[in-house]
Short mmCIF file of C-alpha atoms in Angstrom, two decimals:
data_model
loop_
_atom_site.label_atom_id
_atom_site.label_comp_id
_atom_site.label_asym_id
_atom_site.label_seq_id
_atom_site.Cartn_x
_atom_site.Cartn_y
_atom_site.Cartn_z
CA MET A 28 -9.68 20.40 42.23
CA ASN A 29 -12.56 18.12 43.14
CA ARG A 30 -12.77 14.33 42.87
CA GLN A 31 -14.35 14.43 39.41
CA ALA A 32 -11.50 16.56 38.05
CA TYR A 33 -8.94 14.00 39.21
CA LEU A 34 -10.98 11.17 37.69
CA ILE A 35 -11.04 12.98 34.33
CA LEU A 36 -7.24 13.17 34.47
CA LEU A 37 -7.09 9.44 35.24
CA LEU A 38 -9.43 8.68 32.34
CA LEU A 39 -7.27 10.73 29.97
CA PHE A 40 -4.08 9.07 31.23
CA THR A 41 -5.56 5.61 30.70
CA GLY A 42 -6.69 6.43 27.17
CA VAL A 43 -3.30 7.90 26.30
CA CYS A 44 -1.54 4.81 27.66
CA CYS A 45 -3.79 2.61 25.52
CA ASN A 46 -2.96 4.52 22.34
CA GLY A 47 0.68 4.93 23.35
CA MET A 48 1.12 1.17 23.62
CA ILE A 49 -0.15 0.62 20.08
CA VAL A 50 0.81 3.57 17.86
CA PRO A 51 4.62 3.06 17.84
CA PHE A 52 4.31 -0.71 18.04
CA MET A 53 2.18 -1.39 14.97
CA GLY A 54 4.93 -0.79 12.41
CA PHE A 55 7.24 -3.15 14.27
CA PHE A 56 4.45 -5.75 14.51
CA ILE A 57 3.61 -5.57 10.80
CA ILE A 58 7.22 -6.36 9.86
CA ASP A 59 8.41 -8.57 12.72
CA GLU A 60 5.28 -10.68 13.28
CA LEU A 61 3.41 -10.55 9.98
CA GLY A 62 6.51 -10.52 7.75
CA ARG A 63 5.30 -7.71 5.51
CA ASP A 64 7.52 -5.33 3.58
CA PRO A 65 8.40 -1.93 5.08
CA TRP A 66 6.43 -0.01 2.43
CA GLU A 67 3.26 -1.77 3.61
CA ILE A 68 3.58 0.08 6.91
CA SER A 69 3.04 3.30 4.96
CA ILE A 70 -0.39 2.12 3.81
CA TYR A 71 -1.46 1.47 7.39
CA VAL A 72 0.05 4.71 8.72
CA GLY A 73 -1.49 6.72 5.88
CA LEU A 74 -4.95 5.28 6.51
CA VAL A 75 -4.82 5.84 10.26
CA SER A 76 -3.42 9.35 9.82
CA VAL A 77 -6.11 10.50 7.40
CA LEU A 78 -8.91 8.88 9.37
CA THR A 79 -7.64 10.35 12.65
CA LEU A 80 -7.64 13.86 11.19
CA VAL A 81 -11.24 13.33 10.05
CA MET A 82 -12.35 11.88 13.39
CA ASN A 83 -10.73 14.72 15.33
CA ARG A 84 -12.69 17.21 13.25
CA GLN A 85 -15.95 15.27 13.50
CA PHE A 86 -15.70 14.83 17.27
CA GLY A 87 -14.90 18.52 17.65
CA GLU A 88 -17.89 19.58 15.55
CA ARG A 89 -20.26 17.31 17.47
CA PHE A 90 -18.90 18.62 20.77
CA ASP A 91 -19.54 22.21 19.66
CA LYS A 92 -23.09 21.36 18.61
CA GLY A 93 -23.90 20.23 22.12
CA ALA A 94 -23.63 16.46 21.70
CA ARG A 95 -23.31 14.47 24.90
CA VAL A 96 -19.68 13.68 25.71
CA ARG A 97 -20.34 10.23 27.16
CA PRO A 98 -21.25 8.44 23.87
CA LEU A 99 -18.34 10.06 22.03
CA ILE A 100 -15.77 8.85 24.56
CA ALA A 101 -17.47 5.44 24.56
CA ILE A 102 -16.87 5.16 20.80
CA SER A 103 -13.13 5.69 21.31
CA ALA A 104 -12.78 3.32 24.27
CA PHE A 105 -14.85 0.49 22.78
CA ALA A 106 -13.16 0.87 19.38
CA PHE A 107 -9.77 0.40 21.04
CA LEU A 108 -10.97 -2.61 23.04
CA ILE A 109 -12.49 -4.26 19.96
CA ALA A 110 -9.37 -3.61 17.86
CA THR A 111 -6.90 -5.01 20.38
CA ALA A 112 -9.11 -8.02 21.12
CA THR A 113 -9.33 -8.70 17.38
CA LEU A 114 -5.56 -8.46 16.99
CA SER A 115 -5.11 -10.85 19.92
CA LEU A 116 -7.29 -13.46 18.23
CA TYR A 117 -6.77 -12.86 14.52
CA PRO A 118 -3.60 -10.92 13.61
CA SER A 119 -3.81 -10.33 9.86
CA TYR A 120 -2.44 -7.52 7.72
CA TRP A 121 -5.62 -7.15 5.70
CA VAL A 122 -7.74 -7.12 8.84
CA ILE A 123 -5.47 -4.34 10.08
CA ILE A 124 -5.94 -2.37 6.86
CA GLY A 125 -9.66 -2.96 6.46
CA PHE A 126 -10.90 -2.78 10.06
CA ILE A 127 -8.26 -2.12 12.71
CA SER A 128 -7.12 1.15 11.11
CA LEU A 129 -10.66 2.55 11.45
CA CYS A 130 -10.92 1.46 15.08
CA PHE A 131 -7.59 3.04 16.01
CA SER A 132 -8.55 6.29 14.28
CA PHE A 133 -11.57 6.48 16.62
CA SER A 134 -9.41 5.78 19.67
CA ASN A 135 -6.74 8.29 18.57
CA ALA A 136 -9.41 11.02 18.43
CA SER A 137 -10.11 10.57 22.14
CA THR A 138 -7.26 12.85 23.27
CA SER A 139 -8.64 15.91 21.49
CA LEU A 140 -12.11 15.16 22.84
CA MET A 141 -10.78 14.73 26.38
CA TYR A 142 -9.00 18.09 26.17
CA SER A 143 -12.29 19.74 25.18
CA PHE A 144 -14.20 17.83 27.86
CA GLY A 145 -11.64 18.69 30.52
CA ARG A 146 -11.61 22.37 29.71
CA ALA A 147 -15.40 22.56 29.55
CA TYR A 148 -15.67 20.82 32.91
CA ALA A 149 -13.09 23.16 34.44
CA GLU A 150 -15.04 26.18 33.20
CA SER A 151 -18.32 24.77 34.54
CA GLN A 152 -16.74 24.35 37.98
CA GLY A 153 -15.01 27.73 38.02
CA MET A 154 -11.57 26.13 38.08
CA ALA A 155 -8.39 27.77 36.77
CA VAL A 156 -8.45 26.74 33.10
CA THR A 157 -4.73 27.25 32.43
CA SER A 158 -3.78 25.10 35.41
CA TYR A 159 -6.17 22.32 34.52
CA ASN A 160 -5.08 22.35 30.88
CA SER A 161 -1.52 21.90 32.12
CA TYR A 162 -2.56 18.90 34.17
CA LEU A 163 -4.34 17.44 31.13
CA ARG A 164 -1.24 17.95 29.01
CA SER A 165 1.03 16.44 31.67
CA MET A 166 -1.12 13.28 31.70
CA THR A 167 -0.53 12.99 27.95
CA SER A 168 3.23 13.39 28.34
CA LEU A 169 3.36 10.86 31.18
CA GLY A 170 1.35 8.34 29.17
CA TRP A 171 3.59 8.65 26.14
CA MET A 172 6.68 8.44 28.33
CA MET A 173 5.58 5.11 29.81
CA ALA A 174 3.37 3.23 27.32
CA PRO A 175 5.69 2.75 24.29
CA ALA A 176 8.49 1.47 26.52
CA LEU A 177 6.02 -0.92 28.18
CA SER A 178 4.83 -2.37 24.88
CA PHE A 179 8.33 -3.09 23.58
CA PHE A 180 9.39 -4.50 26.96
CA ILE A 181 6.43 -6.90 26.90
CA ALA A 182 7.20 -7.87 23.29
CA GLY A 183 10.81 -8.61 24.20
CA GLN A 184 9.92 -10.66 27.27
CA TRP A 185 6.82 -12.60 26.21
CA GLY A 186 6.26 -12.00 22.50
CA ASN A 187 4.26 -9.64 20.31
CA SER A 188 0.89 -11.23 21.04
CA PHE A 189 1.15 -10.35 24.72
CA VAL A 190 1.29 -6.67 23.81
CA PHE A 191 -2.25 -6.92 22.45
CA TYR A 192 -3.42 -9.01 25.43
CA THR A 193 -2.08 -6.29 27.75
CA ALA A 194 -3.50 -3.50 25.60
CA ALA A 195 -6.91 -5.18 25.54
CA SER A 196 -6.83 -5.47 29.35
CA LEU A 197 -5.92 -1.80 29.60
CA GLY A 198 -8.70 -1.03 27.11
CA LEU A 199 -11.15 -2.82 29.40
CA LEU A 200 -9.98 -0.59 32.25
CA TRP A 201 -10.54 2.42 29.97
CA VAL A 202 -14.14 1.28 29.37
CA ILE A 203 -14.75 0.73 33.10
CA LEU A 204 -13.40 4.19 33.94
CA TRP A 205 -15.53 5.71 31.18
CA PHE A 206 -18.62 4.09 32.68
CA PHE A 207 -18.01 5.54 36.14
CA VAL A 208 -16.26 8.84 35.33
CA VAL A 209 -18.11 10.51 32.44
CA PRO A 210 -21.44 12.12 33.45
CA THR A 211 -24.39 10.85 31.45
CA ASP A 212 -25.73 14.30 30.62
CA PHE A 213 -22.59 16.42 30.25
CA THR A 214 -22.62 18.62 27.14
CA ALA A 215 -20.88 21.76 26.01
CA ALA A 216 -23.72 23.68 24.43
CA ALA A 217 -22.69 25.66 21.38
CA LYS A 218 -21.93 29.29 22.15
CA GLU A 219 -22.78 32.12 19.86
CA PRO A 220 -20.07 34.56 18.79
CA SER A 221 -19.95 37.83 20.64
CA SER A 222 -22.88 40.13 20.05
CA ASN A 223 -20.38 42.90 19.30
CA GLN A 224 -19.38 41.07 16.14
CA PRO A 225 -21.29 41.69 12.91
CA SER A 226 -23.09 38.65 11.58
CA SER A 227 -21.10 38.72 8.33
CA GLN A 228 -17.86 38.65 10.27
CA SER A 229 -19.04 35.79 12.47
CA ARG A 230 -19.28 33.68 9.35
CA SER A 231 -15.82 34.66 8.12
CA LEU A 232 -12.67 32.62 8.55
CA ASN A 233 -11.22 32.71 12.04
CA HIS A 234 -7.79 33.91 10.91
CA GLY A 235 -6.36 34.15 14.43
CA LEU A 236 -7.21 30.55 15.21
CA TYR A 237 -5.66 29.24 11.99
CA LEU A 238 -2.51 31.33 12.36
CA GLU A 239 -1.89 30.10 15.90
CA ALA A 240 -2.57 26.51 14.81
CA ALA A 241 -0.06 27.01 11.98
CA ALA A 242 2.56 28.17 14.49
CA CYS A 243 1.89 25.03 16.55
CA LEU A 244 2.26 22.92 13.40
CA PHE A 245 5.74 24.30 12.68
CA ILE A 246 6.85 23.94 16.31
CA ALA A 247 5.64 20.32 16.29
CA ALA A 248 7.38 19.68 12.96
CA ALA A 249 10.70 21.03 14.28
CA HIS A 250 10.35 19.01 17.47
CA ILE A 251 9.53 15.72 15.75
CA LEU A 252 12.20 16.23 13.08
CA THR A 253 14.82 16.57 15.80
CA SER A 254 13.39 13.83 18.02
CA ALA A 255 13.34 11.35 15.13
CA ALA A 256 16.90 12.14 14.08
CA LEU A 257 18.53 12.25 17.53
CA PRO A 258 18.75 8.51 18.35
CA LEU A 259 20.46 7.75 15.06
CA TYR A 260 22.65 10.84 15.24
CA PHE A 261 23.82 9.96 18.75
CA THR A 262 24.71 6.36 17.92
CA GLN A 263 25.83 6.53 14.27
CA GLU A 264 27.35 9.97 13.77
CA ALA A 265 28.31 11.13 17.28
CA LYS A 266 29.47 7.57 18.16
CA LEU A 267 27.93 7.67 21.63
CA PRO A 268 27.06 4.47 23.57
CA THR A 269 23.83 2.67 22.74
CA PHE A 270 22.25 3.81 26.00
CA ALA A 271 22.60 7.48 24.97
CA PRO A 272 19.22 7.85 23.17
CA GLY A 273 17.35 6.32 26.11
CA LEU A 274 19.17 8.57 28.57
CA ALA A 275 18.38 11.65 26.49
CA PHE A 276 14.71 10.66 26.17
CA SER A 277 14.35 10.15 29.92
CA ILE A 278 15.96 13.49 30.77
CA LYS A 279 13.87 15.26 28.15
CA CYS A 280 10.58 13.74 29.33
CA LEU A 281 11.22 14.33 33.03
CA THR A 282 12.12 17.96 32.37
CA GLU A 283 9.11 18.37 30.11
CA VAL A 284 6.62 17.05 32.68
CA ALA A 285 8.15 19.19 35.46
CA VAL A 286 7.93 22.32 33.29
CA ILE A 287 4.31 21.58 32.28
CA LEU A 288 3.31 21.32 35.94
CA LEU A 289 5.09 24.59 36.78
CA ILE A 290 3.63 26.52 33.84
CA PRO A 291 0.42 27.63 35.66
CA TYR A 292 2.53 29.53 38.18
CA ALA A 293 4.54 31.24 35.44
CA MET A 294 1.32 32.16 33.61
CA GLN A 295 0.31 34.32 36.55
CA LYS A 296 3.01 36.78 35.41
CA PHE A 297 3.36 36.12 31.67
CA SER A 298 0.94 35.76 28.79
CA ALA A 299 0.64 32.56 26.76
CA ARG A 300 2.04 34.32 23.70
CA THR A 301 5.09 35.49 25.67
CA ALA A 302 5.62 31.91 26.85
CA LEU A 303 5.48 30.64 23.25
CA TYR A 304 7.99 33.30 22.21
CA ALA A 305 10.25 31.99 24.98
CA ALA A 306 9.76 28.39 23.86
CA THR A 307 10.77 29.11 20.26
CA ILE A 308 13.74 31.26 21.30
CA ILE A 309 15.01 28.56 23.69
CA ALA A 310 14.52 25.94 20.97
CA MET A 311 16.96 27.68 18.62
CA PRO A 312 20.16 27.20 20.66
CA THR A 313 18.79 23.83 21.79
CA PHE A 314 18.75 22.47 18.24
CA TYR A 315 22.25 23.80 17.61
CA ILE A 316 23.61 22.26 20.83
CA LEU A 317 21.96 18.92 20.06
CA SER A 318 23.43 18.93 16.55
CA GLN A 319 26.93 19.36 18.03
CA VAL A 320 26.72 16.73 20.79
CA ASP A 321 29.75 14.44 20.97
CA SER A 322 29.80 13.57 24.69
CA ILE A 323 27.38 12.49 27.43
CA PRO A 324 27.60 15.81 29.36
CA GLN A 325 26.62 17.72 26.20
CA LEU A 326 23.80 15.25 25.66
CA VAL A 327 22.47 15.88 29.17
CA VAL A 328 22.47 19.65 28.64
CA GLY A 329 20.82 19.38 25.23
CA ALA A 330 18.14 16.95 26.46
CA ALA A 331 17.30 19.18 29.43
CA LEU A 332 16.95 22.21 27.16
CA GLU A 333 14.77 20.16 24.80
CA GLY A 334 12.48 19.26 27.68
CA LEU A 335 12.43 22.90 28.80
CA TYR A 336 11.33 24.44 25.50
CA TYR A 337 8.86 21.68 24.64
CA GLY A 338 7.45 21.66 28.17
CA ILE A 339 6.72 25.38 27.87
CA PHE A 340 5.09 24.83 24.48
CA ALA A 341 3.04 21.85 25.64
CA GLY A 342 1.97 23.62 28.82
CA VAL A 343 0.55 26.75 27.20
CA SER A 344 -0.21 25.94 23.55
CA ILE A 345 -3.57 24.27 24.04
CA THR A 346 -4.87 27.11 26.23
CA PHE A 347 -3.46 29.61 23.74
CA VAL A 348 -5.20 28.06 20.73
CA GLN A 349 -8.45 27.57 22.66
CA SER A 350 -8.49 31.28 23.47
CA PHE A 351 -9.26 31.87 19.78
CA ALA A 352 -12.16 29.40 19.78
CA ASN A 353 -14.86 32.12 19.53
CA GLY A 354 -17.34 29.81 21.25
CA ARG A 355 -16.34 26.69 19.30
CA LEU A 356 -14.09 24.91 21.74
CA GLY A 357 -14.29 21.52 20.05
CA ARG A 358 -13.25 22.90 16.68
CA ALA A 359 -10.32 24.84 18.19
CA THR A 360 -9.09 21.81 20.16
CA SER A 361 -9.39 19.44 17.21
CA LEU A 362 -7.55 21.95 15.01
CA TYR A 363 -4.81 22.15 17.64
CA MET A 364 -4.47 18.37 17.78
CA ASN A 365 -4.50 18.07 14.00
CA SER A 366 -1.76 20.70 13.74
CA LEU A 367 0.43 18.64 16.08
CA PHE A 368 -0.42 15.50 14.14
CA LEU A 369 0.37 17.03 10.75
CA GLY A 370 3.53 18.64 12.10
CA GLY A 371 4.63 15.25 13.41
CA MET A 372 3.97 13.62 10.04
CA PHE A 373 5.96 16.32 8.26
CA GLY A 374 8.84 15.96 10.70
CA ASN A 375 9.02 12.18 10.41
CA VAL A 376 8.86 12.15 6.62
CA SER A 377 11.39 15.00 6.31
CA MET A 378 13.87 13.30 8.63
CA GLY A 379 14.16 10.26 6.39
CA LEU A 380 14.54 12.29 3.23
CA ILE A 381 17.08 14.74 4.68
CA ALA A 382 19.12 12.03 6.39
CA SER A 383 19.25 10.01 3.17
CA ALA A 384 20.44 12.99 1.14
CA TYR A 385 22.73 14.58 3.76
CA SER A 386 22.98 13.46 7.40
CA TYR A 387 21.07 13.18 10.67
CA GLN A 388 22.96 16.22 11.90
CA THR A 389 21.64 18.23 8.95
CA ALA A 390 18.09 17.17 9.79
CA ILE A 391 18.50 18.51 13.33
CA GLN A 392 19.97 21.76 12.06
CA LEU A 393 17.05 22.22 9.65
CA SER A 394 14.81 22.38 12.71
CA LEU A 395 16.34 25.82 13.32
CA VAL A 396 14.76 27.06 10.09
CA ILE A 397 11.38 25.51 10.89
CA ILE A 398 11.24 26.89 14.44
CA THR A 399 12.16 30.33 13.07
CA ILE A 400 9.13 30.17 10.76
CA ALA A 401 6.97 29.38 13.81
CA LEU A 402 8.35 32.42 15.65
CA VAL A 403 7.67 34.66 12.63
CA ILE A 404 4.05 33.43 12.50
CA LEU A 405 3.63 34.11 16.22
CA ILE A 406 4.98 37.63 15.86
CA ALA A 407 2.92 38.34 12.73
CA SER A 408 -0.29 37.16 14.39
CA ARG A 409 0.08 39.14 17.60
CA CYS A 410 -2.60 41.65 16.53
CA SER A 411 -5.18 38.87 16.88
CA ASP A 412 -4.80 39.05 20.67
CA ARG A 413 -6.70 42.34 20.69
CA ALA A 414 -9.63 40.66 19.02
CA VAL A 415 -9.64 37.90 21.64
CA GLU A 416 -9.67 40.48 24.40
CA ALA A 417 -12.61 42.21 22.68
CA GLY A 418 -14.43 38.90 22.22
CA LEU A 419 -14.07 39.00 18.45
CA SER A 420 -12.89 36.53 15.82
CA VAL A 421 -10.04 37.71 13.65
#
């Protein structure tokens, strides 16, 4: 990789850290600092979620139409800086609902855009796309492993306001990196579908792309459902020490990042679809083992397996979905990110409902059903690979 490729990774990591400091912290801030009721968090989360889905799609469409990348990334970085500076000076619930939610939806959309930008740059430089996608994905995992813990540590040591001061400072760094890293004239000019494809078919629905995105949605839903239930299952039902969830999270994240970085070497022998088959198959016994944990050694094994299957998924899924782009990389990447986002929403909402009606253990076990649906979709959509190889849209 050249110097510019490393700087793109640094820019992505900085943006992810910015968003990672804020996304999990806002609900806590709304209740602890502003004294609002828990249901009022749902209004904020709902607004940001819907707006982020829209912004992901809009950024992807503009990318595919050949818009310059530099202004789009600037919108995300400056929106984050303005939002955190505003919260530092004037923390108000209605300001959050009316203005901050819009700003954070712009900043949240930066990850999808950076994935598209990174892949397009790798292609323009003749770099190994699968390897570079893995590096991009590992930056995201590292950022999310570090930033939420940092925000809550700062809040505990110096108060909630210092989280926004720190986030605004990090946002300023994001803007500075944007200024020096993103080329002023870089675009990804829209590509036409293969000439072998009839014009009527080129306008038809890209079934392969949507099927693979649906598989990613179910994998993400199973993952988030389990991840959300595990801390409470460990401490309340399995009666493990209070440090158990943190230990499990650390082991899972370290394994995940290591696997993501090793994926490019495995992909020299196996296809992306085969790797996703392996991820879903490994996930099945993983969920069962995690639902039966009653000791620290079992927790360590379960957490390592969780990092293994999700690391495989994270390492290959973006390249896999992008392979069905049919010349519309931005749309494919935004659809991939939205599938993860929607899957995460489904998993979080389901966990609360299932745990209220049954138990946290039941919520983890339900992930077995969801991951099985993902595997069925992957198997059913395997015929679409032939169309990708032929340069067609299925």
